[in-house]
Amino acid sequence: MRVKIAPSILSADFTQLGQQVQIVEAAGVDRVQLDVMDGRYVPNITFGPIAFRSLRPLTKLTLEAHLMVTPPEDFIEAIAAAGADTIIVHQESTPHLHRAIQQIHSLGKKAGVALNPSTPASTLSEVLGLLQIVLVMTVNPGFGGQKFIRETLPKIRQVRSALTERGLDCEVEVDGGINEETIGWVAEAGADVMVAGSSVYDAPDGVGPAIARLVQCATGRGLKSSVLSHQ
Ligand code: DX5
């Protein structure tokens, strides 16, 4: 069982964002997720390309852009140019999802699609074969620190079985309310990448032990999981 933790900087200390990324890098993760919010697609505003431009030279981590913006096509190019390696758009945020995925790939980036809790996995049937990541939202997008929505568990299973059935090499990533209790549920359902914001950055004993505990809870075993494999 491969398990990867993707810290979300949404819960990081923004007065020292570079250091906050470097400490999760030191903890052995392979990526960090940056939540881009426009105040229109979601009722919150965060940051745009400047966050990627600032962090890019400070880390070797994969910078994963989670675009909670509409239409994403207006932002993909600037986010890619600023240093994102992976760009995830929301299925609900554009009528031209296929074109948005083509645009991400034309820029040499990995493409992912996120599904809100009310959006069926079947909406991806026509593009699933193009994707490197399916992101199943386990909260409604817009804020960190929210409660995990258990009704999303069957969808994780559906996505995993669709990928297996079609022999597709695509990560199943989950995002929202992932902590030491819920991570076992999503791992069992077939997720292999877990976005975690508050359970990592709000941990009283620091991001390293928090990440290690999450991995342990996901795999039910020691720290020999792949998330620490390239330390
Ligand atoms: C919601 C955000 C959050 C964040 C993770 O739009 O995408 O899900 O990344 O937040 P936590 O881990 O604190 O729920």
PDB file of C-alpha atoms and ligand atoms in Angstrom, residues 8 10-11 33 35 37 42 66 68 137 139-146 175-178 195-199, ligand 1:
ATOM      1  CA  SER A   8      -1.538  21.907   2.043  1.00  0.00           C
ATOM      2  CA  LEU A  10      -3.466  26.713   3.455  1.00  0.00           C
ATOM      3  CA  SER A  11      -2.855  26.039   7.164  1.00  0.00           C
ATOM      4  CA  GLN A  33      -0.314  21.592  -2.404  1.00  0.00           C
ATOM      5  CA  ASP A  35      -4.818  26.106  -2.799  1.00  0.00           C
ATOM      6  CA  MET A  37      -8.968  30.465  -4.535  1.00  0.00           C
ATOM      7  CA  VAL A  42     -15.303  29.297  -3.590  1.00  0.00           C
ATOM      8  CA  HIS A  66      -5.314  23.122  -6.674  1.00  0.00           C
ATOM      9  CA  MET A  68     -10.528  26.589  -6.996  1.00  0.00           C
ATOM     10  CA  MET A 137     -12.825  16.419  -2.199  1.00  0.00           C
ATOM     11  CA  VAL A 139     -14.993  18.552   2.307  1.00  0.00           C
ATOM     12  CA  ASN A 140     -16.672  21.370   0.388  1.00  0.00           C
ATOM     13  CA  PRO A 141     -13.839  23.467  -1.011  1.00  0.00           C
ATOM     14  CA  GLY A 142     -12.832  26.855   0.341  1.00  0.00           C
ATOM     15  CA  PHE A 143     -11.468  26.418   3.842  1.00  0.00           C
ATOM     16  CA  GLY A 144      -9.066  24.333   5.876  1.00  0.00           C
ATOM     17  CA  GLY A 145      -9.959  22.715   9.205  1.00  0.00           C
ATOM     18  CA  GLN A 146     -13.361  21.404   8.110  1.00  0.00           C
ATOM     19  CA  ASP A 175      -8.485  16.506   0.303  1.00  0.00           C
ATOM     20  CA  GLY A 176     -10.217  17.829   3.369  1.00  0.00           C
ATOM     21  CA  GLY A 177     -10.543  16.757   6.980  1.00  0.00           C
ATOM     22  CA  ILE A 178      -7.731  14.218   6.670  1.00  0.00           C
ATOM     23  CA  VAL A 195      -3.815  16.221   1.257  1.00  0.00           C
ATOM     24  CA  ALA A 196      -3.483  17.394   4.840  1.00  0.00           C
ATOM     25  CA  GLY A 197      -3.410  21.002   5.998  1.00  0.00           C
ATOM     26  CA  SER A 198      -4.455  21.511   9.583  1.00  0.00           C
ATOM     27  CA  SER A 199      -3.497  18.025  10.773  1.00  0.00           C
TER      28      SER A 199
HETATM   29  C1  DX5 B   1     -10.331  23.187   0.867  1.00  0.00           C
HETATM   30  C2  DX5 B   1      -8.850  22.997   0.933  1.00  0.00           C
HETATM   31  C3  DX5 B   1      -8.532  22.198   2.184  1.00  0.00           C
HETATM   32  C4  DX5 B   1      -7.081  22.064   2.473  1.00  0.00           C
HETATM   33  C5  DX5 B   1      -6.861  20.973   3.479  1.00  0.00           C
HETATM   34  O1  DX5 B   1     -10.659  23.950  -0.214  1.00  0.00           O
HETATM   35  O2  DX5 B   1      -8.407  22.318  -0.245  1.00  0.00           O
HETATM   36  O3  DX5 B   1      -9.133  20.937   2.027  1.00  0.00           O
HETATM   37  O4  DX5 B   1      -6.404  21.830   1.322  1.00  0.00           O
HETATM   38  O5  DX5 B   1      -7.421  21.399   4.667  1.00  0.00           O
HETATM   39  P1  DX5 B   1      -7.529  20.488   5.986  1.00  0.00           P
HETATM   40  O6  DX5 B   1      -6.516  19.374   5.856  1.00  0.00           O
HETATM   41  O7  DX5 B   1      -7.203  21.419   7.120  1.00  0.00           O
HETATM   42  O8  DX5 B   1      -8.931  19.975   5.996  1.00  0.00           O
END
